[in-house]
CSV table of C-alpha atoms in Angstrom, one decimal:
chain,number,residue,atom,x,y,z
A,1,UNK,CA,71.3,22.4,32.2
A,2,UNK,CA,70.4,21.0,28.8
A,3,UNK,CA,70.3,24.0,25.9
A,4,UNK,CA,68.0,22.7,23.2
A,5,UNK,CA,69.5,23.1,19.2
A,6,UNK,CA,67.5,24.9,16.7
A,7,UNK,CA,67.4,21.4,15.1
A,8,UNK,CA,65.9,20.1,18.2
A,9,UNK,CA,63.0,23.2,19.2
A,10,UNK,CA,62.2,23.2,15.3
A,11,UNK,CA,61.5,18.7,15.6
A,12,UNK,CA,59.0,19.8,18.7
A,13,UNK,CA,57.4,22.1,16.8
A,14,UNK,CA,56.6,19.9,13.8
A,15,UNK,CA,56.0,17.2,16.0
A,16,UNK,CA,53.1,19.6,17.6
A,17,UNK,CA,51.9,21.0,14.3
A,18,UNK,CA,48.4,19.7,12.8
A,19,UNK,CA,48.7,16.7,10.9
A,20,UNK,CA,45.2,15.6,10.0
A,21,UNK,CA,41.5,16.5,10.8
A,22,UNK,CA,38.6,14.7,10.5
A,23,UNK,CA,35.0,16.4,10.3
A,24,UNK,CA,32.1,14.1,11.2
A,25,UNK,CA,28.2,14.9,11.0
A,26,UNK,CA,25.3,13.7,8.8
A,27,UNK,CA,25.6,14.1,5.1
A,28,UNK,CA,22.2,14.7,4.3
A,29,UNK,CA,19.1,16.8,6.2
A,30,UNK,CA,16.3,18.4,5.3
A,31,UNK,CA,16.2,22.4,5.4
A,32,UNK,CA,15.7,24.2,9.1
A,33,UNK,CA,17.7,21.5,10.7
A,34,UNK,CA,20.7,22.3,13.5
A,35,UNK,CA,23.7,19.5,13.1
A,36,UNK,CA,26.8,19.2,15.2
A,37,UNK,CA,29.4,18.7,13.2
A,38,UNK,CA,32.7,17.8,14.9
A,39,UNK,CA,36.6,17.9,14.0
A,40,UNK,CA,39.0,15.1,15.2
A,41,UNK,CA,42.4,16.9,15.1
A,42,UNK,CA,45.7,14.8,15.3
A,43,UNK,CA,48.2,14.5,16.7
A,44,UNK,CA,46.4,15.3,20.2
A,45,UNK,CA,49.3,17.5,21.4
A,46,UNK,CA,48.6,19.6,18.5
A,47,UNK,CA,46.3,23.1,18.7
A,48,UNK,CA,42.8,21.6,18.6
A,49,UNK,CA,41.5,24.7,17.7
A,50,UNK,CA,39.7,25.0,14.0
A,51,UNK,CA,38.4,27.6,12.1
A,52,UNK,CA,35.0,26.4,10.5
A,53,UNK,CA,33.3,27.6,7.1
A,54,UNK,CA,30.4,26.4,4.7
A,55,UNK,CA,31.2,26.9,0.9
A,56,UNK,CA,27.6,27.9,0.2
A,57,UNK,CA,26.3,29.8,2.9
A,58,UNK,CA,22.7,30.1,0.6
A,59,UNK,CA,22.6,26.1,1.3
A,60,UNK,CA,23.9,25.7,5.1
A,61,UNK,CA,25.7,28.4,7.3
A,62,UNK,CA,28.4,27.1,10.1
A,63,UNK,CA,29.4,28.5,13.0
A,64,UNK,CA,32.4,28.6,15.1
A,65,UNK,CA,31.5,25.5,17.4
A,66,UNK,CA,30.3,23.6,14.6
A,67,UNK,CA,27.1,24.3,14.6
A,68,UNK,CA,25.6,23.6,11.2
A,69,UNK,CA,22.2,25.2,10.3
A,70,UNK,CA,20.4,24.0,7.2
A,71,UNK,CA,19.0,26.5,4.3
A,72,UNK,CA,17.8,25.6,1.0
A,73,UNK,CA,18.0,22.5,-1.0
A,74,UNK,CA,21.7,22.3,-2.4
A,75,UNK,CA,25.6,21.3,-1.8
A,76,UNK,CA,27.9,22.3,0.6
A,77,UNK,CA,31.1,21.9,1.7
A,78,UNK,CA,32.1,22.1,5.4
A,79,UNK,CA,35.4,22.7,6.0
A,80,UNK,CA,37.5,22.9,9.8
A,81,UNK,CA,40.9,24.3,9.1
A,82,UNK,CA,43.9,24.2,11.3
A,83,UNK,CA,44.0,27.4,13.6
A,84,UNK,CA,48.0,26.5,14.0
A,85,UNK,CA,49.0,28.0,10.1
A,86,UNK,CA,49.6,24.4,9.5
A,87,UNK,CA,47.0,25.0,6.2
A,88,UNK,CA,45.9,21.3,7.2
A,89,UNK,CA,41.7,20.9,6.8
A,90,UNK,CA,39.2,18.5,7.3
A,91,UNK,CA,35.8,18.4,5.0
A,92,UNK,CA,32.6,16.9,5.1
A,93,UNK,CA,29.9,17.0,2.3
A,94,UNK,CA,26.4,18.0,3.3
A,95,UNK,CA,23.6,17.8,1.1
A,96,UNK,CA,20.3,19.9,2.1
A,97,UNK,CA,17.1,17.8,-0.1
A,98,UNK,CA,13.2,18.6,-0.5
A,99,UNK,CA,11.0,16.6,-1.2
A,100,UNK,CA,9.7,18.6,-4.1
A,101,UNK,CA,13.4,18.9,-5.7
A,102,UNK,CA,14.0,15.1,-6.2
A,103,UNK,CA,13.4,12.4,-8.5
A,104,UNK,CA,11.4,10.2,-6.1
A,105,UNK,CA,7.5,10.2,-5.2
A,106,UNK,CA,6.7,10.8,-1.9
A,107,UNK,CA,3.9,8.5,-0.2
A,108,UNK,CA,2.3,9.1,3.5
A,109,UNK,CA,2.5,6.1,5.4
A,110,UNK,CA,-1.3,5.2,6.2
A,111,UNK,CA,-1.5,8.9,5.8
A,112,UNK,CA,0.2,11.6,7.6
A,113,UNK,CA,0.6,9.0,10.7
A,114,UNK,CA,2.6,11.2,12.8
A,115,UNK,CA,0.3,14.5,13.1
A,116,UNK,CA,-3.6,12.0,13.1
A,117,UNK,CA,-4.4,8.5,13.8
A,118,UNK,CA,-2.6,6.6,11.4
A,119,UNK,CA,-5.2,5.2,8.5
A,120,UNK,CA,-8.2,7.7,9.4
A,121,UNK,CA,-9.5,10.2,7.2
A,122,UNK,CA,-7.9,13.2,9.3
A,123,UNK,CA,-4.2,11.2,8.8
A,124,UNK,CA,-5.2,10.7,4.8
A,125,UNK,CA,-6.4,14.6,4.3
A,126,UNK,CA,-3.1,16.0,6.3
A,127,UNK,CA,-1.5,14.1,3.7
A,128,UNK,CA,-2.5,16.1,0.9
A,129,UNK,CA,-2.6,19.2,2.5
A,130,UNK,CA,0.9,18.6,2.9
A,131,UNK,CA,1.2,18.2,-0.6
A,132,UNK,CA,1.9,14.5,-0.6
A,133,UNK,CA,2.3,12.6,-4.5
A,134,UNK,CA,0.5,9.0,-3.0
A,135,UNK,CA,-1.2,8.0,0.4
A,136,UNK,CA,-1.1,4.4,1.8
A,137,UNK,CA,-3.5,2.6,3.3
A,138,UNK,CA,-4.0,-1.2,4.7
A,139,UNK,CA,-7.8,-3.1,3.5
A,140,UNK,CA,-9.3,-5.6,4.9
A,141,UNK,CA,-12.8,-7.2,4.9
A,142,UNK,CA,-15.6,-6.8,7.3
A,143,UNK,CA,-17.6,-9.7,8.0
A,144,UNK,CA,-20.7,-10.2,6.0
A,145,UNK,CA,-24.0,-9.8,7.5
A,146,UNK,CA,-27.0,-11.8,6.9
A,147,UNK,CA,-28.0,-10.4,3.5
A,148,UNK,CA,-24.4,-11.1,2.9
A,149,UNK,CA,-23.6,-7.3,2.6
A,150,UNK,CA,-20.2,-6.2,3.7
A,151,UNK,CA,-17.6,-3.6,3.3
A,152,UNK,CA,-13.8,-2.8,2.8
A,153,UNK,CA,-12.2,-1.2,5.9
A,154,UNK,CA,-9.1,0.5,6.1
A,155,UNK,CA,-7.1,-0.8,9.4
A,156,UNK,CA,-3.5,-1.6,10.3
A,157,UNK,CA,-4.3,-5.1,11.3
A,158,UNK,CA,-7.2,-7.5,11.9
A,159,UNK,CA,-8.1,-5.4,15.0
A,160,UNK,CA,-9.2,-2.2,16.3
A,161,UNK,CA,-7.0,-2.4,19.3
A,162,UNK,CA,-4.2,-0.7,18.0
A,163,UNK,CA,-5.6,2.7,17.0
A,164,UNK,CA,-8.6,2.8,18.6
A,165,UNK,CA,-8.5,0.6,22.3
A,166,UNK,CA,-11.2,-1.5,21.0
A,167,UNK,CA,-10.3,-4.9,21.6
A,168,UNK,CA,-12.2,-6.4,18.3
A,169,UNK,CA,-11.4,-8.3,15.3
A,170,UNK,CA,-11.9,-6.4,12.1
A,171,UNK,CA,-13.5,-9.5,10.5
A,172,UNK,CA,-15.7,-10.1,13.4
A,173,UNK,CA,-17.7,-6.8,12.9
A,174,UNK,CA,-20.0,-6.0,10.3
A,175,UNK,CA,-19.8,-2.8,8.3
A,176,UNK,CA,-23.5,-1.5,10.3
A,177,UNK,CA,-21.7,-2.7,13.8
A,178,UNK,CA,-18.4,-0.5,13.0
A,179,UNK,CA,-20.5,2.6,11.9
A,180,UNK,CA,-22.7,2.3,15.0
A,181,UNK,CA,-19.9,1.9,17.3
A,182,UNK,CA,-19.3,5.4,18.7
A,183,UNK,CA,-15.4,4.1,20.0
A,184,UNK,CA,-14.9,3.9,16.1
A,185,UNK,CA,-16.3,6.4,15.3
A,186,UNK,CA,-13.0,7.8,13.2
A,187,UNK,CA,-12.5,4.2,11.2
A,188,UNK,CA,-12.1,4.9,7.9
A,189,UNK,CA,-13.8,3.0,5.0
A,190,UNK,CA,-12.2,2.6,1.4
A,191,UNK,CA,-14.3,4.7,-0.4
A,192,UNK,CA,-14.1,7.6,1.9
A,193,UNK,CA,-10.1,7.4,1.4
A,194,UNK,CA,-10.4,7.1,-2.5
A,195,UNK,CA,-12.5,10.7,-2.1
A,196,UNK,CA,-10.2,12.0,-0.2
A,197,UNK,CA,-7.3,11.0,-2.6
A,198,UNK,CA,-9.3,12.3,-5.5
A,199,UNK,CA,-9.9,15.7,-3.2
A,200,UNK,CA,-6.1,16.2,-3.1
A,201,UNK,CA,-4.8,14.7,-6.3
A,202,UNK,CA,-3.5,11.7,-4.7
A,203,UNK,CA,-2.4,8.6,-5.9
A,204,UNK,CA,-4.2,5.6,-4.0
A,205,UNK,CA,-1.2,3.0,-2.6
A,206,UNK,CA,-3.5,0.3,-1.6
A,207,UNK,CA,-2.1,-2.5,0.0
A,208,UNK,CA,-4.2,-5.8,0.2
A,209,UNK,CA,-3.2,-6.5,4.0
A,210,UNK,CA,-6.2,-9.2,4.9
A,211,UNK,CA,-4.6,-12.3,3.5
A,212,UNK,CA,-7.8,-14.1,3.8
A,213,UNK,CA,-9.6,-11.9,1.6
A,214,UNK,CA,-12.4,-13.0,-0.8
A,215,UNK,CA,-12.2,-13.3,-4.2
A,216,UNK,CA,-15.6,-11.1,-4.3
A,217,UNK,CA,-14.1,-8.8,-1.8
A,218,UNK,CA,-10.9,-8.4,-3.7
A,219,UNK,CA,-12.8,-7.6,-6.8
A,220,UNK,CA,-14.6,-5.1,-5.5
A,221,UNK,CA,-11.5,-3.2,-3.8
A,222,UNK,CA,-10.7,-2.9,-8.0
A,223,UNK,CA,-14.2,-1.9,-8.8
A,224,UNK,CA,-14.6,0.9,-6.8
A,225,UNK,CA,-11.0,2.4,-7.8
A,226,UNK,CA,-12.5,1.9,-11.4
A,227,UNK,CA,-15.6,3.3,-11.0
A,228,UNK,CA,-13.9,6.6,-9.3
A,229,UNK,CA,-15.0,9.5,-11.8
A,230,UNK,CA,-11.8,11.9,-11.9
A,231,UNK,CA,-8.0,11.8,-11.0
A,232,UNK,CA,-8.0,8.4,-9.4
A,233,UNK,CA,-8.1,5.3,-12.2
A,234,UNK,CA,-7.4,1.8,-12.2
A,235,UNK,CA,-4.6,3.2,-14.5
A,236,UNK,CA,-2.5,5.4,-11.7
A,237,UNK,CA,-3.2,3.3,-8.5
A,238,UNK,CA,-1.0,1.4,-6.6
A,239,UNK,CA,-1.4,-2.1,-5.5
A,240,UNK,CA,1.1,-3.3,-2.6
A,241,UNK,CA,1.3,-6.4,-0.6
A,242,UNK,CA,3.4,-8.5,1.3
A,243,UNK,CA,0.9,-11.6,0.2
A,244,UNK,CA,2.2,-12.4,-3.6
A,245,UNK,CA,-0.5,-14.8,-4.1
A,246,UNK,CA,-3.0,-11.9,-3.4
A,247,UNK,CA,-1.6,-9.4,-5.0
A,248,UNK,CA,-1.8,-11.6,-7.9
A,249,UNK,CA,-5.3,-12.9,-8.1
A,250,UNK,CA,-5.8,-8.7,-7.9
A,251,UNK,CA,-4.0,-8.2,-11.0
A,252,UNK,CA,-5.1,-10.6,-12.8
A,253,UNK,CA,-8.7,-9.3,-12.9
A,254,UNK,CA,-7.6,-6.2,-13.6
A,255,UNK,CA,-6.5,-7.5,-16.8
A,256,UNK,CA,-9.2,-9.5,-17.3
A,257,UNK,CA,-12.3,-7.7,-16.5
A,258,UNK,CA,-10.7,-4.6,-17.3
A,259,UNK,CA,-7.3,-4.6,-19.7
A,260,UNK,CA,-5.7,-2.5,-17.3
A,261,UNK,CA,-2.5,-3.1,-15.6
A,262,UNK,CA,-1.5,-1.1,-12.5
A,263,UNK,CA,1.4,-0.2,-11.1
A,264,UNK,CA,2.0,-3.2,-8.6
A,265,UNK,CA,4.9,-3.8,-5.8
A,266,UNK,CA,5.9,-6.7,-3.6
A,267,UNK,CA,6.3,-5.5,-0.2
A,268,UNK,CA,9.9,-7.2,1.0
A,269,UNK,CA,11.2,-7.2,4.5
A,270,UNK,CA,12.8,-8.9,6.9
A,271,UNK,CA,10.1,-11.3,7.3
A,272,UNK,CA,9.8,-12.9,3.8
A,273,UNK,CA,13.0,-11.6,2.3
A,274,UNK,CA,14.2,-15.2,2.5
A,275,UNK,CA,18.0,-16.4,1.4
A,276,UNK,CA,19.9,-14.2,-1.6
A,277,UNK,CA,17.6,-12.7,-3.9
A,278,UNK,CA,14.7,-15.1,-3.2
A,279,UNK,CA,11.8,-12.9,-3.0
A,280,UNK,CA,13.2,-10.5,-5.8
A,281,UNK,CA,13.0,-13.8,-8.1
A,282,UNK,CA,9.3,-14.3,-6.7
A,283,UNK,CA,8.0,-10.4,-7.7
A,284,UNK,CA,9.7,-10.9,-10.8
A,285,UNK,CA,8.3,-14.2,-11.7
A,286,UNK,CA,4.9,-13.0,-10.4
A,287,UNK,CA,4.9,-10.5,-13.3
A,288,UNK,CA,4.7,-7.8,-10.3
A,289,UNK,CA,6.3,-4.0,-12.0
A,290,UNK,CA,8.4,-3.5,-9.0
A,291,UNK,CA,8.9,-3.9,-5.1
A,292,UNK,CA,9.0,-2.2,-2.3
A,293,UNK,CA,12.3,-3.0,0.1
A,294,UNK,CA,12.1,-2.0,4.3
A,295,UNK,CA,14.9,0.5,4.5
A,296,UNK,CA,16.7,-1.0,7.0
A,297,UNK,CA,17.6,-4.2,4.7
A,298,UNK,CA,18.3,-2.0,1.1
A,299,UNK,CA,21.6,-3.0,-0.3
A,300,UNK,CA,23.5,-2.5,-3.3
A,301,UNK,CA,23.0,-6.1,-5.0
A,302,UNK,CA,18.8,-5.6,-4.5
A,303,UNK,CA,18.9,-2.2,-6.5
A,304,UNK,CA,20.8,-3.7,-8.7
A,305,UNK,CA,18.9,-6.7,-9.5
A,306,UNK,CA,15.7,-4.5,-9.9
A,307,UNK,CA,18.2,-2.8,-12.3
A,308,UNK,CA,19.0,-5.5,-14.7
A,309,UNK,CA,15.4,-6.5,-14.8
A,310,UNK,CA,13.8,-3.2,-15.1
A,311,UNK,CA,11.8,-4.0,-11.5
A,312,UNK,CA,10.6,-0.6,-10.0
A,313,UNK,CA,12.5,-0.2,-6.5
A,314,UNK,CA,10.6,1.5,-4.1
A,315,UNK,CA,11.4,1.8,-0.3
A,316,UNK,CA,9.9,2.3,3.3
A,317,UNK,CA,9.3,3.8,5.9
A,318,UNK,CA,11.2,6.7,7.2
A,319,UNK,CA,10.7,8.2,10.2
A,320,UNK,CA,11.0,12.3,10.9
A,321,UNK,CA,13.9,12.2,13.0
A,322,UNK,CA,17.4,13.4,12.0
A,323,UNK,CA,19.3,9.7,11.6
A,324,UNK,CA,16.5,8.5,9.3
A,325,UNK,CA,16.9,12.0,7.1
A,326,UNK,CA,20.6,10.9,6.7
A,327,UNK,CA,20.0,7.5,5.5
A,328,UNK,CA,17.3,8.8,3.6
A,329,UNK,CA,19.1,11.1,1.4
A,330,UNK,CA,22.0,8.1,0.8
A,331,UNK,CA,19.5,6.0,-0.8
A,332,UNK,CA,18.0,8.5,-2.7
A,333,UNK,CA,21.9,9.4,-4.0
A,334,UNK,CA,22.7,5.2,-4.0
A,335,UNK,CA,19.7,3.4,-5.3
A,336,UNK,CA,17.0,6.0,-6.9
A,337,UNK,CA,14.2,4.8,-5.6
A,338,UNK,CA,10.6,5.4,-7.9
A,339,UNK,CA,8.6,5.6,-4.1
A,340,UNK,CA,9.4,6.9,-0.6
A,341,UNK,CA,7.3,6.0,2.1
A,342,UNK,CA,7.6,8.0,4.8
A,343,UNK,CA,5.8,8.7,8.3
A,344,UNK,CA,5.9,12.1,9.0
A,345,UNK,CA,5.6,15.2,7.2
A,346,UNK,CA,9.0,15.6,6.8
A,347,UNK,CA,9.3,19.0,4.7
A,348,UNK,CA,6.8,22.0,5.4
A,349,UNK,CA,5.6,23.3,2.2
């Protein structure tokens, strides 16, 4: 029979004692949210038992399975301490954000996309009932009839297909044959949305999607955001595009019919990003005041660049489910972006 030493029962016990633990969960959420947060405790001999507490209970409260329940905007500190005496803990930083409580400006992608048919007058109100700073929306041109009158619609793409099962072209209808359509009944035309901006204090982001538009067309998109009487102006729009050359020609007659120079972003994404900072050169050599980045290609050396150069960085589009909150709240904390565009309401006022 072997008779273990002191030395030797005292070794086992250090060798079963807590050595580290490692808390995983998502470091940002919006408030009413339920996380699992989880506690990787080594060695895995060791009591995996933990005791779990939030340091502001005001901001997120934690249970004892790690169930993390989100408050009110603020910091906390979740902490999963060794049940073994060890004094060994793990911590993970949580911050709870609003949308009202940060230094970006919140935009509804073609209105509040998730709750109405994206870019119909239903989507753009929700938006500002939900208390939304700017509303996007796509324009394109309807075809001219045969007194050459036409109109500016307000649709994802060149068709109707996508929102509205109508398999026709946008440009193949005239602005009479869309309003006498009952199955489009719901499109919305551009100066239906500019009321309904004005209604809710919105700002107009208007992004010149039909890359064929006409010059006439294209001035008259500027026109009627001039000739709006009240809180929308030529002055606090936004003018967005993928299409530099368009988005151009637009600012350029803003200036020159009208000395004004909006606010104007080049829409970047995996599409036209192009090698290095290509398309960060372009915007900036355009004369455009900022750009607008797909989240899911942001990176340090682009919000940099807009840094050095004093371009606005803006970003899109976020999605209401829990991993895009997460990222969400790092690139608020990493890059400080002027804009958010996002799909969903994402906070309930």
């Amino acid at each position: 029979m072997t008779v273990k030493t002191d030395k030797v029962m005292a070794a086992e016990i250090e060798m079963t004692m807590v050595r580290t633990i490692t808390v995983d969960g998502y470091r940002y959420a919006k408030p009413g949210r339920s996380l699992e947060f989880t506690a990787a405790v080594k060695p895995a001999k060791a009591d995996q038992q933990v005791v779990w507490q939030s340091s502001d209970t005001s901001v997120a409260t934690v249970d004892q399975n790690g169930l993390v329940k989100t408050l009110s905007p603020g910091t906390a500190r979740i902490t999963a301490s060794a049940a073994d005496g060890s004094g060994v803990t793990g911590i993970r930083k949580l911050t709870v954000y609003h949308k009202g409580r940060t230094e970006a400006d919140w935009i509804a992608h073609r209105g509040l996309n998730t709750l109405a048919k994206e870019n119909t007058a239903r989507a753009f109100r929700l938006a500002g009932e939900y208390g939304f700073w700017g509303c996007e929306c796509d324009v394109w041109e309807t075809k001219h009839d045969a007194d050459g009158e036409y109109d500016v619609v307000i649709s994802h793409d060149n068709s109707f297909q996508r929102v509205f099962d109508v398999d026709r072209k946008v440009r193949s209808m005239t602005a009479g044959e869309i309003r006498s359509d009952s199955r489009l009944s719901k499109v919305c035309f551009f100066q239906e949305y500019l009321d309904i901006c004005q209604n809710y204090g919105m700002v107009p982001v208007i992004e010149l999607k039909d890359k064929k538009m006409s010059n006439a067309c294209l001035r008259r998109v500027i026109d009627m955001v001039y000739q709006m009487d009240g809180g929308v102006t030529l002055d606090n729009c936004r003018l967005i595009s993928f299409h530099a050359k368009v988005l151009a020609r637009a600012l350029r007659y803003c200036r020159g019919t009208y000395g004004v120079e909006p606010t104007s972003a080049y829409l970047i994404s995996y599409s036209n990003r192009g090698k290095g900072l290509k398309a960060f050169k372009r915007a900036r050599h355009k004369g455009f005041t900022g750009v607008s980045v797909n989240k899911d290609i942001l990176k340090k050396k682009y919000y940099t660049y807009c840094k050095r150069h004093d371009l606005l960085l803006s970003t899109w589009v976020y999605r209401e489910t829990k991993k895009d909150e997460n990222v969400l709240g790092r690139h608020l904390e990493q890059y400080q972006p002027a804009t958010l565009t996002v799909d969903g309401p994402m906070f309930e006022d």
